[in-house]
Coordinates of N, CA and C in Angstrom, one line a residue:
M1358 N 169.2 104.1 47.3 CA 170.4 103.9 46.5 C 171.7 104.2 47.3
F1359 N 171.6 105.5 47.9 CA 172.8 105.9 48.6 C 173.1 105.0 49.8
Q1360 N 172.0 104.6 50.5 CA 172.3 103.7 51.7 C 172.8 102.4 51.3
E1361 N 172.4 101.9 50.2 CA 173.0 100.6 49.7 C 174.5 100.8 49.4
K1362 N 174.8 101.9 48.7 CA 176.2 102.1 48.5 C 177.0 102.3 49.8
M1363 N 176.4 103.0 50.7 CA 177.1 103.3 52.0 C 177.3 102.0 52.8
N1364 N 176.2 101.2 52.7 CA 176.3 99.9 53.4 C 177.5 99.0 52.8
E1365 N 177.5 99.0 51.5 CA 178.6 98.3 50.8 C 180.0 98.8 51.2
F1366 N 180.1 100.1 51.2 CA 181.3 100.8 51.6 C 181.7 100.4 53.0
N1367 N 180.8 100.4 54.0 CA 181.0 100.1 55.4 C 181.4 98.6 55.5
E1368 N 180.6 97.7 54.8 CA 180.9 96.3 54.9 C 182.3 95.9 54.4
I1369 N 182.7 96.5 53.3 CA 184.0 96.2 52.8 C 185.1 96.8 53.7
G1370 N 184.8 98.0 54.2 CA 185.8 98.6 55.1 C 185.9 97.8 56.4
S1371 N 184.8 97.3 56.9 CA 184.8 96.5 58.1 C 185.5 95.1 57.9
K1372 N 185.3 94.6 56.7 CA 185.9 93.3 56.4 C 187.4 93.4 56.5
Y1373 N 188.0 94.4 55.8 CA 189.4 94.6 55.9 C 189.9 95.0 57.2
Q1374 N 189.1 95.8 57.9 CA 189.5 96.3 59.3 C 189.5 95.1 60.2
A1375 N 188.6 94.2 60.1 CA 188.7 93.0 61.0 C 190.0 92.2 60.7
N1376 N 190.4 92.1 59.5 CA 191.6 91.4 59.1 C 192.8 92.2 59.7
I1377 N 192.8 93.5 59.6 CA 193.9 94.3 60.2 C 193.9 94.2 61.7
A1378 N 192.7 94.2 62.3 CA 192.7 94.0 63.8 C 193.3 92.7 64.2
S1379 N 193.0 91.6 63.4 CA 193.5 90.3 63.8 C 195.0 90.3 63.7
L1380 N 195.5 90.9 62.6 CA 197.0 91.0 62.4 C 197.7 91.8 63.6
I1381 N 197.0 92.9 64.0 CA 197.6 93.7 65.1 C 197.5 92.9 66.4
E1382 N 196.5 92.1 66.6 CA 196.4 91.3 67.8 C 197.5 90.2 67.8
R1383 N 197.8 89.6 66.7 CA 198.9 88.7 66.6 C 200.2 89.3 66.8
Q1384 N 200.4 90.6 66.4 CA 201.6 91.3 66.6 C 201.8 91.5 68.1
K1385 N 200.7 91.8 68.8 CA 200.8 92.0 70.3 C 201.2 90.8 71.0
E1386 N 200.7 89.6 70.5 CA 201.0 88.4 71.1 C 202.5 88.0 70.9
L1387 N 203.0 88.3 69.7 CA 204.4 88.1 69.4 C 205.3 89.0 70.2
E1388 N 204.9 90.3 70.3 CA 205.7 91.2 71.1 C 205.8 90.7 72.6
Q1389 N 204.7 90.1 73.1 CA 204.8 89.6 74.5 C 205.7 88.4 74.5
K1390 N 205.7 87.6 73.5 CA 206.6 86.4 73.4 C 208.1 86.9 73.4
I1391 N 208.3 87.9 72.5 CA 209.6 88.5 72.4 C 210.1 89.0 73.7
A1392 N 209.2 89.7 74.5 CA 209.6 90.3 75.8 C 210.0 89.2 76.7
R1393 N 209.1 88.1 76.7 CA 209.4 87.0 77.7 C 210.7 86.3 77.3
N1394 N 210.9 86.1 75.9 CA 212.1 85.4 75.5 C 213.4 86.2 75.8
K1395 N 213.3 87.6 75.7 CA 214.4 88.4 76.1 C 214.7 88.3 77.6
E1396 N 213.7 88.2 78.4 CA 213.9 88.0 79.9 C 214.6 86.6 80.1
S1397 N 214.1 85.6 79.4 CA 214.6 84.3 79.6 C 216.1 84.2 79.1
Y1398 N 216.4 84.9 78.0 CA 217.7 85.0 77.5 C 218.6 85.7 78.4
R1399 N 218.1 86.8 79.1 CA 218.9 87.5 80.1 C 219.3 86.6 81.3
Q1400 N 218.3 85.8 81.7 CA 218.5 84.9 82.8 C 219.5 83.8 82.4
A1401 N 219.3 83.2 81.2 CA 220.2 82.2 80.7 C 221.6 82.6 80.5
T1402 N 221.8 83.9 80.1 CA 223.1 84.4 80.0 C 223.8 84.5 81.3
A1403 N 223.1 85.0 82.3 CA 223.6 85.0 83.7 C 224.0 83.6 84.2
M1404 N 223.2 82.7 83.9 CA 223.5 81.3 84.3 C 224.7 80.7 83.6
D1405 N 224.8 81.1 82.3 CA 225.9 80.6 81.5 C 227.3 81.2 82.0
I1406 N 227.2 82.5 82.4 CA 228.3 83.2 82.9 C 228.8 82.5 84.2
E1407 N 227.9 82.0 85.0 CA 228.2 81.4 86.3 C 228.7 80.0 86.1
E1408 N 228.0 79.2 85.2 CA 228.2 77.8 85.1 C 229.1 77.5 83.8
G1409 N 228.7 78.1 82.7 CA 229.5 77.9 81.5 C 229.5 76.4 81.0
T1410 N 228.3 75.7 81.1 CA 228.2 74.3 80.6 C 227.6 74.3 79.2
K1411 N 227.8 73.1 78.6 CA 227.1 72.9 77.3 C 225.6 73.1 77.4
K1412 N 225.1 72.7 78.5 CA 223.6 72.8 78.7 C 223.2 74.3 78.7
T1413 N 224.0 75.1 79.4 CA 223.6 76.6 79.4 C 223.8 77.2 78.1
Q1414 N 224.9 76.7 77.3 CA 225.2 77.3 76.0 C 224.1 76.9 75.0
A1415 N 223.6 75.6 75.2 CA 222.6 75.1 74.3 C 221.3 75.9 74.5
E1416 N 221.0 76.2 75.8 CA 219.8 77.0 76.1 C 219.9 78.4 75.5
L1417 N 221.1 79.0 75.6 CA 221.3 80.3 75.0 C 221.0 80.3 73.5
S1418 N 221.6 79.2 72.8 CA 221.4 79.1 71.4 C 219.9 78.9 71.0
R1419 N 219.2 78.1 71.8 CA 217.8 77.9 71.6 C 217.0 79.2 71.7
L1420 N 217.2 79.9 72.8 CA 216.5 81.2 73.0 C 216.9 82.2 72.0
L1421 N 218.1 82.2 71.5 CA 218.5 83.1 70.4 C 217.8 82.8 69.1
R1422 N 217.7 81.5 68.8 CA 216.9 81.1 67.6 C 215.5 81.5 67.7
H1423 N 214.9 81.3 68.9 CA 213.5 81.6 69.1 C 213.3 83.1 68.9
G1424 N 214.2 83.9 69.5 CA 214.1 85.4 69.4 C 214.2 85.8 68.0
E1425 N 215.1 85.3 67.2 CA 215.3 85.7 65.8 C 214.0 85.3 65.0
E1426 N 213.5 84.1 65.3 CA 212.3 83.6 64.7 C 211.1 84.6 65.0
Y1427 N 211.0 84.9 66.3 CA 209.9 85.8 66.7 C 210.0 87.2 66.0
E1428 N 211.2 87.7 65.9 CA 211.4 89.0 65.3 C 211.1 88.9 63.8
R1429 N 211.5 87.8 63.2 CA 211.1 87.6 61.7 C 209.6 87.6 61.5
R1430 N 209.0 86.8 62.3 CA 207.5 86.7 62.2 C 206.8 88.0 62.5
L1431 N 207.4 88.8 63.5 CA 206.8 90.1 63.8 C 207.0 91.1 62.6
R1432 N 208.1 91.1 61.9 CA 208.3 91.9 60.8 C 207.4 91.5 59.7
D1433 N 207.2 90.2 59.5 CA 206.2 89.7 58.5 C 204.8 90.2 58.8
L1434 N 204.4 90.1 60.0 CA 203.1 90.6 60.4 C 202.9 92.1 60.2
Q1435 N 204.0 92.8 60.5 CA 203.9 94.3 60.3 C 203.8 94.6 58.9
N1436 N 204.5 93.9 58.0 CA 204.4 94.1 56.6 C 203.0 93.8 56.1
R1437 N 202.5 92.7 56.5 CA 201.1 92.3 56.1 C 200.1 93.3 56.6
T1438 N 200.3 93.8 57.8 CA 199.3 94.8 58.3 C 199.4 96.1 57.4
E1439 N 200.5 96.5 57.1 CA 200.7 97.7 56.2 C 200.1 97.5 54.8
I1440 N 200.3 96.3 54.3 CA 199.7 95.9 53.0 C 198.2 95.9 53.1
A1441 N 197.7 95.3 54.2 CA 196.2 95.2 54.4 C 195.6 96.6 54.5
R1442 N 196.3 97.5 55.2 CA 195.8 98.9 55.3 C 195.8 99.6 53.9
R1443 N 196.8 99.4 53.1 CA 196.8 100.0 51.8 C 195.8 99.5 50.9
L1444 N 195.6 98.1 51.0 CA 194.6 97.4 50.2 C 193.2 97.9 50.6
R1445 N 192.9 98.1 51.9 CA 191.6 98.6 52.3 C 191.4 100.0 51.8
E1446 N 192.4 100.8 51.8 CA 192.3 102.2 51.3 C 192.0 102.2 49.8
E1447 N 192.7 101.4 49.1 CA 192.5 101.3 47.6 C 191.1 100.8 47.3
K1448 N 190.7 99.8 48.0 CA 189.3 99.2 47.7 C 188.2 100.3 48.0
L1449 N 188.4 101.0 49.1 CA 187.4 102.0 49.5 C 187.4 103.2 48.5
K1450 N 188.6 103.5 48.1 CA 188.7 104.7 47.1 C 188.0 104.3 45.8
E1451 N 188.0 103.1 45.4 CA 187.4 102.7 44.2 C 185.9 102.8 44.3
L1452 N 185.3 102.8 45.5 CA 183.9 102.9 45.7 C 183.4 104.3 45.8
L1453 N 184.3 105.2 46.1 CA 183.9 106.6 46.3 C 183.2 107.3 45.1
P1454 N 183.6 107.1 43.9 CA 182.9 107.7 42.8 C 181.4 107.3 42.8
G1455 N 181.1 106.0 42.9 CA 179.7 105.6 43.0 C 179.0 106.1 44.2
L1456 N 179.7 106.2 45.3 CA 179.1 106.7 46.5 C 178.8 108.2 46.4
K1457 N 179.7 108.9 45.7 CA 179.5 110.3 45.5 C 178.3 110.6 44.6
E1458 N 178.2 109.8 43.5 CA 177.0 109.9 42.6 C 175.7 109.6 43.3
A1459 N 175.7 108.6 44.2 CA 174.5 108.2 44.9 C 174.2 109.3 45.9
K1460 N 175.2 109.9 46.5 CA 175.0 111.0 47.5 C 174.3 112.2 46.8
S1461 N 174.8 112.6 45.6 CA 174.3 113.7 44.8 C 172.8 113.5 44.5
K1462 N 172.5 112.3 44.1 CA 171.1 112.0 43.8 C 170.2 112.0 45.0
A1463 N 170.7 111.5 46.1 CA 169.9 111.6 47.4 C 169.7 113.0 47.9
I1464 N 170.7 113.9 47.7 CA 170.6 115.2 48.1 C 169.6 116.0 47.2
E1465 N 169.7 115.6 45.9 CA 168.7 116.2 45.0 C 167.3 115.9 45.3
E1466 N 167.1 114.6 45.8 CA 165.7 114.2 46.2 C 165.3 115.0 47.4
A1467 N 166.2 115.1 48.4 CA 165.9 115.9 49.6 C 165.6 117.3 49.3
A1468 N 166.4 117.9 48.4 CA 166.1 119.3 48.0 C 164.8 119.5 47.3
K1469 N 164.4 118.4 46.4 CA 163.1 118.5 45.8 C 162.0 118.4 46.8
E1470 N 162.2 117.6 47.8 CA 161.1 117.4 48.8 C 160.9 118.7 49.6
I1471 N 162.1 119.4 49.9 CA 162.0 120.7 50.6 C 161.3 121.7 49.7
N1472 N 161.7 121.8 48.5 CA 161.2 122.8 47.5 C 159.7 122.5 47.4
E1473 N 159.2 121.3 47.4 CA 157.8 121.0 47.2 C 157.0 121.5 48.4
N1474 N 157.7 121.7 49.5 CA 157.0 122.2 50.7 C 157.2 123.7 50.9
K1475 N 157.8 124.3 49.9 CA 158.1 125.8 50.0 C 156.7 126.6 50.1
V1476 N 155.8 126.2 49.2 CA 154.5 126.9 49.2 C 153.8 126.8 50.6
K1477 N 153.9 125.7 51.2 CA 153.3 125.6 52.5 C 154.0 126.5 53.5
G1478 N 155.3 126.5 53.3 CA 156.1 127.4 54.2 C 155.8 128.9 54.0
Y1479 N 155.6 129.3 52.7 CA 155.2 130.7 52.5 C 153.8 130.9 53.0
E1480 N 152.9 129.9 52.9 CA 151.5 130.1 53.4 C 151.6 130.4 55.0
L1481 N 152.4 129.5 55.7 CA 152.5 129.7 57.1 C 153.2 131.1 57.4
K1482 N 154.1 131.5 56.6 CA 154.8 132.7 56.8 C 153.8 133.9 56.6
A1483 N 153.0 133.8 55.6 CA 152.0 134.8 55.3 C 151.0 134.9 56.4
Q1484 N 150.5 133.7 56.9 CA 149.6 133.6 58.0 C 150.1 134.3 59.3
Y1485 N 151.4 134.1 59.5 CA 152.0 134.6 60.7 C 152.2 136.2 60.6
I1486 N 152.5 136.6 59.4 CA 152.6 138.1 59.2 C 151.2 138.7 59.4
L1487 N 150.2 138.1 58.9 CA 148.8 138.6 59.0 C 148.4 138.6 60.5
F1488 N 148.9 137.5 61.2 CA 148.6 137.4 62.7 C 149.3 138.6 63.4
A1489 N 150.6 138.9 63.0 CA 151.3 140.0 63.6 C 150.6 141.3 63.3
R1490 N 150.0 141.5 62.1 CA 149.3 142.7 61.7 C 148.1 142.8 62.6
D1491 N 147.4 141.7 62.9 CA 146.2 141.8 63.7 C 146.5 142.3 65.1
L1492 N 147.7 142.0 65.5 CA 148.1 142.4 66.9 C 148.6 143.9 66.9
N1493 N 148.6 144.5 65.7 CA 149.0 145.9 65.6 C 148.0 146.8 66.3
K1494 N 146.8 146.5 66.3 CA 145.7 147.4 66.9 C 145.9 147.5 68.4
P1495 N 146.0 146.3 69.1 CA 146.2 146.5 70.6 C 147.6 147.1 70.9
Y1496 N 148.6 146.8 70.0 CA 149.9 147.3 70.2 C 149.9 148.8 70.1
C1497 N 149.3 149.3 69.0 CA 149.2 150.8 68.8 C 148.4 151.5 69.9
R1498 N 147.3 150.8 70.4 CA 146.5 151.3 71.5 C 147.4 151.5 72.8
A1499 N 148.2 150.4 73.1 CA 149.1 150.5 74.2 C 150.1 151.6 74.1
R1500 N 150.7 151.7 72.8 CA 151.7 152.7 72.6 C 151.1 154.1 72.7
N1501 N 149.9 154.3 72.2 CA 149.3 155.6 72.3 C 149.0 156.0 73.7
I1502 N 148.5 155.0 74.5 CA 148.2 155.2 75.9 C 149.5 155.6 76.7
H1503 N 150.6 154.9 76.4 CA 151.9 155.2 77.0 C 152.4 156.6 76.6
A1504 N 152.2 157.0 75.4 CA 152.6 158.3 74.9 C 151.8 159.4 75.6
Q1505 N 150.5 159.1 75.8 CA 149.7 160.1 76.5 C 150.1 160.3 77.9
F1506 N 150.4 159.1 78.5 CA 150.9 159.2 79.9 C 152.2 160.0 80.1
L1507 N 153.1 159.7 79.1 CA 154.4 160.5 79.2 C 154.1 162.0 79.0
A1508 N 153.2 162.3 78.0 CA 152.9 163.7 77.8 C 152.3 164.4 79.0
A1509 N 151.5 163.6 79.7 CA 150.9 164.2 81.0 C 152.0 164.4 82.0
C1510 N 153.0 163.5 82.1 CA 154.1 163.6 83.0 C 154.9 164.8 82.7
H1511 N 155.2 165.0 81.4 CA 156.0 166.1 80.9 C 155.4 167.4 81.1
S1512 N 154.0 167.4 81.1 CA 153.3 168.7 81.3 C 153.5 169.3 82.7
V1513 N 153.9 168.4 83.6 CA 154.1 168.9 85.0 C 155.6 168.7 85.3
G1514 N 156.4 168.6 84.3 CA 157.9 168.6 84.5 C 158.4 167.3 85.1
I1515 N 157.7 166.2 84.9 CA 158.2 164.9 85.4 C 158.7 164.0 84.2
H1516 N 159.9 163.6 84.3 CA 160.5 162.8 83.2 C 161.0 161.4 83.8
D1517 N 160.5 161.0 85.0 CA 161.0 159.8 85.6 C 160.6 158.6 84.8
Y1518 N 159.6 158.6 83.9 CA 159.1 157.5 83.2 C 159.5 157.4 81.7
D1519 N 160.4 158.3 81.4 CA 160.8 158.4 80.0 C 161.4 157.1 79.4
R1520 N 162.1 156.4 80.3 CA 162.8 155.2 79.9 C 162.0 153.9 80.2
S1521 N 160.8 154.1 80.6 CA 160.0 152.9 80.9 C 159.6 152.2 79.6
F1522 N 159.3 150.9 79.7 CA 158.9 150.1 78.5 C 157.4 149.8 78.5
L1523 N 156.9 149.4 77.3 CA 155.5 149.1 77.2 C 155.2 147.8 77.9
S1524 N 156.2 146.9 78.0 CA 156.0 145.6 78.7 C 155.0 144.8 77.9
L1525 N 155.1 144.8 76.6 CA 154.2 144.0 75.8 C 154.9 142.7 75.3
P1526 N 154.2 141.7 75.0 CA 154.8 140.5 74.4 C 155.6 140.9 73.1
T1527 N 156.7 140.2 72.9 CA 157.5 140.5 71.7 C 157.4 139.5 70.6
L1528 N 157.6 140.0 69.4 CA 157.7 139.1 68.2 C 159.1 139.1 67.6
N1529 N 160.0 139.4 68.4 CA 161.4 139.6 68.0 C 162.0 138.2 67.6
I1530 N 162.2 137.9 66.3 CA 162.7 136.7 65.8 C 164.2 136.5 66.1
A1531 N 164.8 137.6 66.4 CA 166.3 137.6 66.7 C 166.5 137.5 68.2
S1532 N 165.5 137.3 68.9 CA 165.6 137.2 70.4 C 166.5 136.0 70.7
T1533 N 167.4 136.2 71.8 CA 168.2 135.1 72.2 C 167.5 134.3 73.3
Y1534 N 166.3 134.7 73.7 CA 165.5 133.9 74.6 C 164.7 132.9 73.9
E1535 N 164.4 131.8 74.6 CA 163.6 130.7 73.9 C 162.5 130.3 74.8
G1536 N 161.5 129.6 74.3 CA 160.4 129.1 75.1 C 159.2 129.9 74.7
L1537 N 158.0 129.5 75.3 CA 156.8 130.1 74.9 C 156.6 131.6 75.2
H1538 N 157.1 132.0 76.3 CA 156.9 133.4 76.8 C 158.0 134.4 76.4
A1539 N 159.0 133.9 75.8 CA 160.1 134.8 75.4 C 159.7 135.6 74.2
S1540 N 159.1 135.0 73.2 CA 158.7 135.7 72.0 C 157.6 134.9 71.3
M1541 N 156.6 135.5 70.9 CA 155.6 134.8 70.2 C 156.1 134.3 68.9
A1542 N 157.1 134.9 68.3 CA 157.7 134.4 67.1 C 158.7 133.4 67.4
P1543 N 158.9 132.4 66.6 CA 160.0 131.4 66.8 C 161.3 132.1 66.7
T1544 N 162.2 131.8 67.6 CA 163.6 132.5 67.5 C 164.4 131.9 66.4
M1545 N 165.5 132.5 66.0 CA 166.4 132.0 65.0 C 166.9 130.7 65.4
S1546 N 167.3 130.6 66.7 CA 167.9 129.3 67.2 C 166.9 128.2 67.2
E1547 N 165.6 128.5 67.5 CA 164.6 127.5 67.5 C 164.3 127.0 66.1
I1548 N 164.3 127.9 65.1 CA 164.1 127.5 63.7 C 165.3 126.6 63.2
L1549 N 166.5 127.1 63.5 CA 167.6 126.3 63.0 C 167.8 125.0 63.7
E1550 N 167.4 124.9 65.0 CA 167.5 123.6 65.7 C 166.5 122.6 65.1
A1551 N 165.3 123.1 64.7 CA 164.3 122.3 64.2 C 164.6 121.8 62.8
Y1552 N 165.2 122.8 62.0 CA 165.5 122.4 60.6 C 166.7 121.6 60.4
T1553 N 167.8 121.9 61.1 CA 169.1 121.3 60.9 C 169.3 120.1 61.9
N1554 N 168.7 120.1 63.0 CA 168.9 119.0 64.0 C 167.6 118.2 64.4
G1555 N 166.5 118.7 64.0 CA 165.2 118.0 64.3 C 164.8 118.2 65.7
R1556 N 165.4 119.2 66.4 CA 165.0 119.4 67.9 C 164.1 120.6 68.0
I1557 N 163.1 120.4 68.8 CA 162.1 121.5 69.0 C 161.9 121.7 70.5
P1558 N 161.5 122.9 70.9 CA 161.2 123.1 72.4 C 160.2 122.2 73.0
F1559 N 160.2 122.1 74.3 CA 159.2 121.3 75.0 C 157.8 121.7 74.7
F1560 N 157.5 123.0 74.7 CA 156.1 123.4 74.5 C 155.6 123.0 73.1
A1561 N 156.6 123.0 72.1 CA 156.2 122.6 70.7 C 155.9 121.1 70.7
K1562 N 156.8 120.3 71.4 CA 156.6 118.9 71.5 C 155.2 118.6 72.1
L1563 N 154.9 119.3 73.2 CA 153.6 119.0 73.9 C 152.4 119.4 73.0
Y1564 N 152.6 120.5 72.2 CA 151.5 120.9 71.3 C 151.3 119.8 70.2
A1565 N 152.4 119.3 69.7 CA 152.4 118.3 68.6 C 151.7 117.0 69.1
E1566 N 151.9 116.7 70.4 CA 151.3 115.4 70.9 C 149.9 115.6 71.4
T1567 N 149.6 116.7 72.0 CA 148.3 116.9 72.7 C 147.5 118.0 72.2
G1568 N 148.1 119.0 71.5 CA 147.4 120.2 71.1 C 147.3 121.2 72.2
E1569 N 147.9 120.9 73.4 CA 147.9 121.8 74.5 C 149.1 122.8 74.5
I1570 N 148.8 124.0 74.9 CA 149.9 125.0 74.9 C 150.2 125.4 76.4
L1571 N 151.4 125.2 76.8 CA 151.9 125.5 78.1 C 153.2 126.2 78.0
P1572 N 153.6 127.0 79.1 CA 155.0 127.5 79.1 C 156.0 126.5 79.0
E1573 N 157.2 126.8 78.6 CA 158.3 125.8 78.4 C 158.5 124.9 79.5
D1574 N 158.8 125.4 80.7 CA 159.0 124.6 81.9 C 157.8 123.7 82.2
A1575 N 156.6 124.3 82.2 CA 155.4 123.5 82.5 C 155.3 122.4 81.4
A1576 N 155.6 122.7 80.2 CA 155.5 121.7 79.1 C 156.5 120.5 79.3
R1577 N 157.7 120.9 79.8 CA 158.7 119.9 80.1 C 158.2 118.9 81.1
I1578 N 157.6 119.5 82.2 CA 157.1 118.7 83.3 C 155.9 117.8 82.8
K1579 N 155.1 118.4 82.0 CA 153.9 117.7 81.6 C 154.3 116.5 80.7
L1580 N 155.3 116.7 79.8 CA 155.8 115.7 78.9 C 156.4 114.5 79.7
A1581 N 157.1 114.9 80.8 CA 157.7 113.9 81.6 C 156.6 113.0 82.3
Q1582 N 155.6 113.7 82.7 CA 154.4 113.0 83.4 C 153.8 112.0 82.4
L1583 N 153.6 112.5 81.1 CA 153.0 111.7 80.1 C 153.8 110.5 79.8
R1584 N 155.1 110.7 79.7 CA 156.0 109.5 79.5 C 155.9 108.5 80.6
K1585 N 155.9 109.0 81.8 CA 155.8 108.1 83.0 C 154.5 107.3 83.0
E1586 N 153.4 108.0 82.7 CA 152.1 107.3 82.6 C 152.1 106.3 81.5
A1587 N 152.7 106.6 80.4 CA 152.7 105.7 79.3 C 153.5 104.4 79.6
E1588 N 154.7 104.6 80.3 CA 155.5 103.5 80.8 C 154.8 102.6 81.8
E1589 N 154.1 103.3 82.7 CA 153.3 102.5 83.7 C 152.2 101.7 83.1
N1590 N 151.5 102.3 82.1 CA 150.4 101.6 81.4 C 150.9 100.5 80.6
G1591 N 152.1 100.7 80.1 CA 152.7 99.6 79.2 C 153.1 98.4 80.1
Q1592 N 153.4 98.6 81.3 CA 153.9 97.5 82.2 C 152.7 96.8 82.8
Q1593 N 151.5 97.4 82.7 CA 150.3 96.7 83.3 C 149.8 95.6 82.4

């Protein structure tokens, strides 16, 4: 429904715009004629000053009439162009209420579709949280080992390793890094890019197409190879 209304809006707008463009083109042609006529009139004036014959005076009168006619026609075209612009605007404004209503209905349908998938989204969210909880055991084991190591160092007065990190994979959803090895959790930018722009990282594209998981750079190379192979097979 919305697309039909949008197409109607664009078609009517294009129709009037084509008329306006034609009028503007005719104005340009007239402006060129006016410029040429002015140059001819300047030359004829110089000749009339030198010769002062009936012929030169007649030529001046002819060029003057042409110039006045061109100017009149130019003003008429400018007026027609302005009227055409106003008419286009008025016609399109008349369509806006219907277009707005169709837009509202289309957005309601999109919202309904998104809401219908909310349960699936919550299921995936719950699964990921459970996945994160499963990783708590090795995480706690590594953290406990690290704490014991630091305690051993402190027992002999060594504090060189106090600022060392566990160097474990992260699940930081607010991470500014992207790609497979930056964070096991999708980053905020990755989620927003997928939801608002439909763009996903290369490793996600590769997984969607083949089920294979590779690091981001390796996935980009693999996808390029697959595209190349597909093109070569298509040409055979």
